[in-house]
Coordinates of C-alpha atoms and ligand atoms in Angstrom, one line a residue:
X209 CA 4.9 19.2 17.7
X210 CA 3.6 16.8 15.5
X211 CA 1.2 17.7 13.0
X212 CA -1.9 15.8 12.3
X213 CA -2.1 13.7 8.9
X214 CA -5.7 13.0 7.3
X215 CA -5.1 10.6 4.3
X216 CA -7.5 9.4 2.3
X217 CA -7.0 5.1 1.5
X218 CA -9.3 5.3 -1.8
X219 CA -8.6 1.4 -2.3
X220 CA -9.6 0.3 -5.5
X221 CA -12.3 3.4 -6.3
X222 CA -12.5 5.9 -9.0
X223 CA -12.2 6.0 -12.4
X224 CA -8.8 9.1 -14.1
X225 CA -12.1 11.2 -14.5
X226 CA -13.8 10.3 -11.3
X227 CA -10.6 10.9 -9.7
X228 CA -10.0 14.5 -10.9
X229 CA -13.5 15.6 -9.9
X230 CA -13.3 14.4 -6.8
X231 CA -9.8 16.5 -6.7
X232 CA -11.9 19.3 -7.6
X233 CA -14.1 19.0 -5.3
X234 CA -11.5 18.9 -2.5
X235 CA -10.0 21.7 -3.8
X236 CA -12.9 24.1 -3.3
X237 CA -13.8 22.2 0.1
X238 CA -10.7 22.3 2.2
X239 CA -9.3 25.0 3.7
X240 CA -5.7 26.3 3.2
X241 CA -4.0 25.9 6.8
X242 CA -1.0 24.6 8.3
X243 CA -2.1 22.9 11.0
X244 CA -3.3 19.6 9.6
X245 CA -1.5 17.8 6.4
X246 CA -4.1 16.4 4.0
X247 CA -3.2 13.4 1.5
X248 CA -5.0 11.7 -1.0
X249 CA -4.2 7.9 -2.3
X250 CA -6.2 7.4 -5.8
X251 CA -5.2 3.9 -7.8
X252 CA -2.0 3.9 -9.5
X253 CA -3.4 4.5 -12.8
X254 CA -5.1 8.0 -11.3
X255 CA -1.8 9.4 -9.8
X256 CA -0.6 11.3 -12.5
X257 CA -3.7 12.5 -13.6
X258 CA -4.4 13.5 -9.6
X259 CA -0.8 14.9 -9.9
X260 CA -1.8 17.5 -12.2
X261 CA -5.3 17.8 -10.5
X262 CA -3.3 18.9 -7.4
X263 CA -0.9 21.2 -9.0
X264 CA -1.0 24.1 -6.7
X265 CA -2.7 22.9 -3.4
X266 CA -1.2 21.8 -0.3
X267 CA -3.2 18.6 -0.7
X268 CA -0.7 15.5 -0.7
X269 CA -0.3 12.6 -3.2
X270 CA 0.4 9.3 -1.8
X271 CA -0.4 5.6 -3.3
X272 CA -1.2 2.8 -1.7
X273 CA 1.0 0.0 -2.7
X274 CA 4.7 -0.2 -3.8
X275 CA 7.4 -3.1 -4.8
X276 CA 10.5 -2.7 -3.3
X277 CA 12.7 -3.6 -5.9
X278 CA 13.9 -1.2 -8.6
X279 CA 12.4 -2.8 -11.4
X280 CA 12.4 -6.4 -12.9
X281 CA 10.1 -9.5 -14.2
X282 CA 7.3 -8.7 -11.5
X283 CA 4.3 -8.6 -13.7
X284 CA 1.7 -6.5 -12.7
X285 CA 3.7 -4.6 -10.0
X286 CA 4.8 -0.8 -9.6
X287 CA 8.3 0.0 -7.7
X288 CA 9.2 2.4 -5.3
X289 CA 11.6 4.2 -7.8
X290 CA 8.6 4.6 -10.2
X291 CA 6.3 6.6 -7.3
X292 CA 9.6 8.4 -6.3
X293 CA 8.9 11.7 -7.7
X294 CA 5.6 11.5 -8.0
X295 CA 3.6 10.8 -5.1
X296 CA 4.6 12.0 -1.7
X297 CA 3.1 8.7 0.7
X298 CA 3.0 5.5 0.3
X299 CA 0.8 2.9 2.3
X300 CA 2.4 0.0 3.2
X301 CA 1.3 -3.7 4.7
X302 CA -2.5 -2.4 4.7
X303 CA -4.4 -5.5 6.0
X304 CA -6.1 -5.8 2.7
X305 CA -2.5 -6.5 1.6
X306 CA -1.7 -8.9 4.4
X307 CA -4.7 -10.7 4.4
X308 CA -5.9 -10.9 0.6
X309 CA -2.4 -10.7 -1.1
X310 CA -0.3 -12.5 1.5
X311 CA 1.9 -10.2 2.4
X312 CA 4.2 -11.2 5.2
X313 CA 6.0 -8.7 7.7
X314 CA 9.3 -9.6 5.9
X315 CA 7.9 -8.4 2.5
X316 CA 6.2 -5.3 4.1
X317 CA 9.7 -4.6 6.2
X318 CA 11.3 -4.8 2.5
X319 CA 8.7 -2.3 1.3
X320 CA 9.3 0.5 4.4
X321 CA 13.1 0.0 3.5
X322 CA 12.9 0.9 0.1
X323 CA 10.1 3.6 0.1
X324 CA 12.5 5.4 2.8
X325 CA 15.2 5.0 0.5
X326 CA 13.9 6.6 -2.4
X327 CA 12.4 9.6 -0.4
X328 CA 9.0 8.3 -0.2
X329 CA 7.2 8.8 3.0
X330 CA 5.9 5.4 4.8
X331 CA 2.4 5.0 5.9
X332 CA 2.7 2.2 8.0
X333 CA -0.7 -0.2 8.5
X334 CA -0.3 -2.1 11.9
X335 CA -3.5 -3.6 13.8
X336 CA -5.3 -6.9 14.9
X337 CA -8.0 -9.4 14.1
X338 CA -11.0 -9.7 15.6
X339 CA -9.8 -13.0 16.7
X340 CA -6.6 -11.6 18.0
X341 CA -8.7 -8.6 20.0
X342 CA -11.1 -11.3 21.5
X343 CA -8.4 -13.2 22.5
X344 CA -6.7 -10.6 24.1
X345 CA -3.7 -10.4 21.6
X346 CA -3.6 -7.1 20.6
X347 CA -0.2 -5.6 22.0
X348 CA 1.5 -8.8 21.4
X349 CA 0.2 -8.7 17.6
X350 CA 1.3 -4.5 17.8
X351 CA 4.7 -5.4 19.8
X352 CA 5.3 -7.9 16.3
X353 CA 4.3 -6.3 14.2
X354 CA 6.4 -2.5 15.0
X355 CA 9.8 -4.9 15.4
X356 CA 9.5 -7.3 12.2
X357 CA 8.0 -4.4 9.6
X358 CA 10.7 -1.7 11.4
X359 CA 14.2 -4.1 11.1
X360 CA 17.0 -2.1 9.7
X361 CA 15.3 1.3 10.0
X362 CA 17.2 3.5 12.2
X363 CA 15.3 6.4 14.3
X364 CA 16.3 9.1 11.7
X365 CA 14.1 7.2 8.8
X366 CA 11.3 6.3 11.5
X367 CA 11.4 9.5 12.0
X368 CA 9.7 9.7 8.6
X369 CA 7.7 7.0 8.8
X370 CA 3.8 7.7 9.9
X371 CA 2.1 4.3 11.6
X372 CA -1.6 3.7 10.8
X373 CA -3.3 1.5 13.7
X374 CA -5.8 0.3 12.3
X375 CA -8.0 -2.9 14.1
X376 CA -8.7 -5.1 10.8
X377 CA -12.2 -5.4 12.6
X378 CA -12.9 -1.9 12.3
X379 CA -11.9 -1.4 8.6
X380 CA -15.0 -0.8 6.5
X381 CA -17.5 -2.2 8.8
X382 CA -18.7 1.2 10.6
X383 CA -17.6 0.1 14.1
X384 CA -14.9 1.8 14.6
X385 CA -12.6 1.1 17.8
X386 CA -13.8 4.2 20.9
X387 CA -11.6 6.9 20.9
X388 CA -10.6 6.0 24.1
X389 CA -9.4 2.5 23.4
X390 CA -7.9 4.1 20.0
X391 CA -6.0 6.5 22.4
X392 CA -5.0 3.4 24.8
X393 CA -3.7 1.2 21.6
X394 CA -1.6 4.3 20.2
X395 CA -0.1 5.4 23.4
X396 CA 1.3 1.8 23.4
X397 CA 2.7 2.3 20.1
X398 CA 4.4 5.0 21.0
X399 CA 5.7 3.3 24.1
X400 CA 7.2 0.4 21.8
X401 CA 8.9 3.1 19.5
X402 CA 10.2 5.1 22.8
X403 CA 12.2 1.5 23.4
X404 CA 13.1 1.2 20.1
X405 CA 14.0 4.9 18.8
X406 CA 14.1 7.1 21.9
X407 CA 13.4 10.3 22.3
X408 CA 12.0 10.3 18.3
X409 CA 9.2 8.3 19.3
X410 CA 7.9 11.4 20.0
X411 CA 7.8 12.8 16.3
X412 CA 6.4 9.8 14.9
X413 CA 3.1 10.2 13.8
X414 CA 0.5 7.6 14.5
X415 CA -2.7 7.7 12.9
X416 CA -6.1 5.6 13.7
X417 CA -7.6 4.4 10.6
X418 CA -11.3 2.0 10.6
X419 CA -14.6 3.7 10.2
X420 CA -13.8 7.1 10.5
X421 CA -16.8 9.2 9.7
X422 CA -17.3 12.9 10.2
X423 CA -19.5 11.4 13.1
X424 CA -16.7 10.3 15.2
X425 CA -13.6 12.3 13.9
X426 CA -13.7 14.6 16.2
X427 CA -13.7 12.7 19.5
X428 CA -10.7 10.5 18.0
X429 CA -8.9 13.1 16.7
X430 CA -9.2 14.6 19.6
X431 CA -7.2 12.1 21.7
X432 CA -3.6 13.2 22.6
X433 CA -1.6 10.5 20.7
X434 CA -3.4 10.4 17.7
X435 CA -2.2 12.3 15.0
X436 CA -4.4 12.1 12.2
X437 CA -6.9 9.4 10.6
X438 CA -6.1 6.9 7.3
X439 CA -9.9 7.1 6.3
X440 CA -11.1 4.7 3.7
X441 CA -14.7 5.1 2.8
X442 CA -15.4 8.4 3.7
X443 CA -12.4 9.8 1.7
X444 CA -14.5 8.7 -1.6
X445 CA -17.3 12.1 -0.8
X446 CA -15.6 15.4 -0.6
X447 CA -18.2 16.5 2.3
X448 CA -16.9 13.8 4.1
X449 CA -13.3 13.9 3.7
X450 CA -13.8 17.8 4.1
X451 CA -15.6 17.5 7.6
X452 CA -12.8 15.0 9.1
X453 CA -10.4 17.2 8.1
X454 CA -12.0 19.9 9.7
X455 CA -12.4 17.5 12.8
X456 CA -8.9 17.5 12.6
X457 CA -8.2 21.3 12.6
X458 CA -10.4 21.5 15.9
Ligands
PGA280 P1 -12.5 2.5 6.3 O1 -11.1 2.0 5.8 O2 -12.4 4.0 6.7 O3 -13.5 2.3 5.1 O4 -12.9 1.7 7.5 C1 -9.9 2.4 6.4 C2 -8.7 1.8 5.8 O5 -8.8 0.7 5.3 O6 -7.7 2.4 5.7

């Protein structure tokens, strides 16, 4: 009932050109279906240009930042109401945010407000530090982090929202978490949204992001509470994003 999502974080990569060849590239890679929802997050300054590059496919736009006021004196920053329209997704509180920008839960909470109220579809970034998983943290981290970035959104918008767990330790570094203890983290995800939301914890898609490779897609993808990969470095090759995706459709 809920249908996978394999998104592609492409951080601070790729040039307008780069971008659309890359899109290309997709294009004549993936296979039409319905069973797995494909995005793509280029930077800001790609997104139109990837717009048009997409015009035509069932491959999603999303970005990977937003501010959530309208517009004002924030040098340097790009609003909700700006991507409304244009992109699909958004990524929010992605630990490179939290941890290289500062971004506090009560910011990021701001941000899944907004995003929700201009039609934009959340992608939620939740997960602990290697510090936090040593010290045997994790749910209490999770528990914190679901109820201080979700205040004020009732189970109707969640319902919208897609949550990317995603251990900071496994982001980038190629040791990615076992599908089993991915599977384990999830399922108690979804048991904090059952409290919070009910029955439409059910609905709420919950991706595993860190070190996904077309080496170990399929096993995590595989798991019955995860519902689709936020993938970072291998979304920059096509071959790459195109096998996990096909992982996916497995
Ligand atoms: P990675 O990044 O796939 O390169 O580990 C994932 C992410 O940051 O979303």
């Amino acid at each position: 009932m809920r249908t996978p999502l394999i998104a592609g974080n492409w951080k601070m990569n790729k040039t307008i050109g780069e971008a659309q060849a890359l899109i290309e590239e997709l294009r004549s890679l993936l296979p039409a279906n319905e069973s797995v929802e494909i995005a793509v997050c280029p930077p800001y300054v790609a997104l139109t240009a990837a717009k048009a590059a997409l015009a035509g496919s069932s491959i999603k736009l999303g970005a990977q930042n937003a501010h959530p006021e309208p517009k004002g004196a924030f040098t340097g920053e790009v609003s909700v109401t700006m991507l409304a329209g244009l992109v699909d997704y958004v990524i929010i509180g992605h630990s490179e945010r939290r941890q290289l920008f500062g971004e506090s839960d009560v910011f990021v909470n701001a941000k899944v407000r907004a995003a929700l109220a201009v039609g934009l579809n959340p992608i939620l970034c939740i997960g602990e530090t290697l510090a936090e998983n040593e010290a045997g943290q994790t749910e209490a981290v999770l528990e914190r982090q679901l109820r201080d970035d979700l205040v004020n959104v009732s189970a109707e918008s969640a319902a919208r929202v897609t949550i990317a767990y995603e251990p900071i330790w496994a982001i980038g570094t190629g040791r990615a978490a076992t599908a089993a203890d991915a599977q384990q983290r999830i399922a108690f995800i979804r048991a904090q949204l059952r409290q919070k939301y009910g029955a439409v914890a059910d609905s709420i898609r919950i991706q595993y992001g860190g070190s996904v490779t077309p080496a170990n897609a399929e096993e995590i993808l595989s798991q019955p509470d995860i519902d689709g990969a936020l993938v970072g470095g291998a979304s920059l090759k096509a071959a790459d994003f195109a096998a996990i995706v096909r992982a996916a459709l497995k």
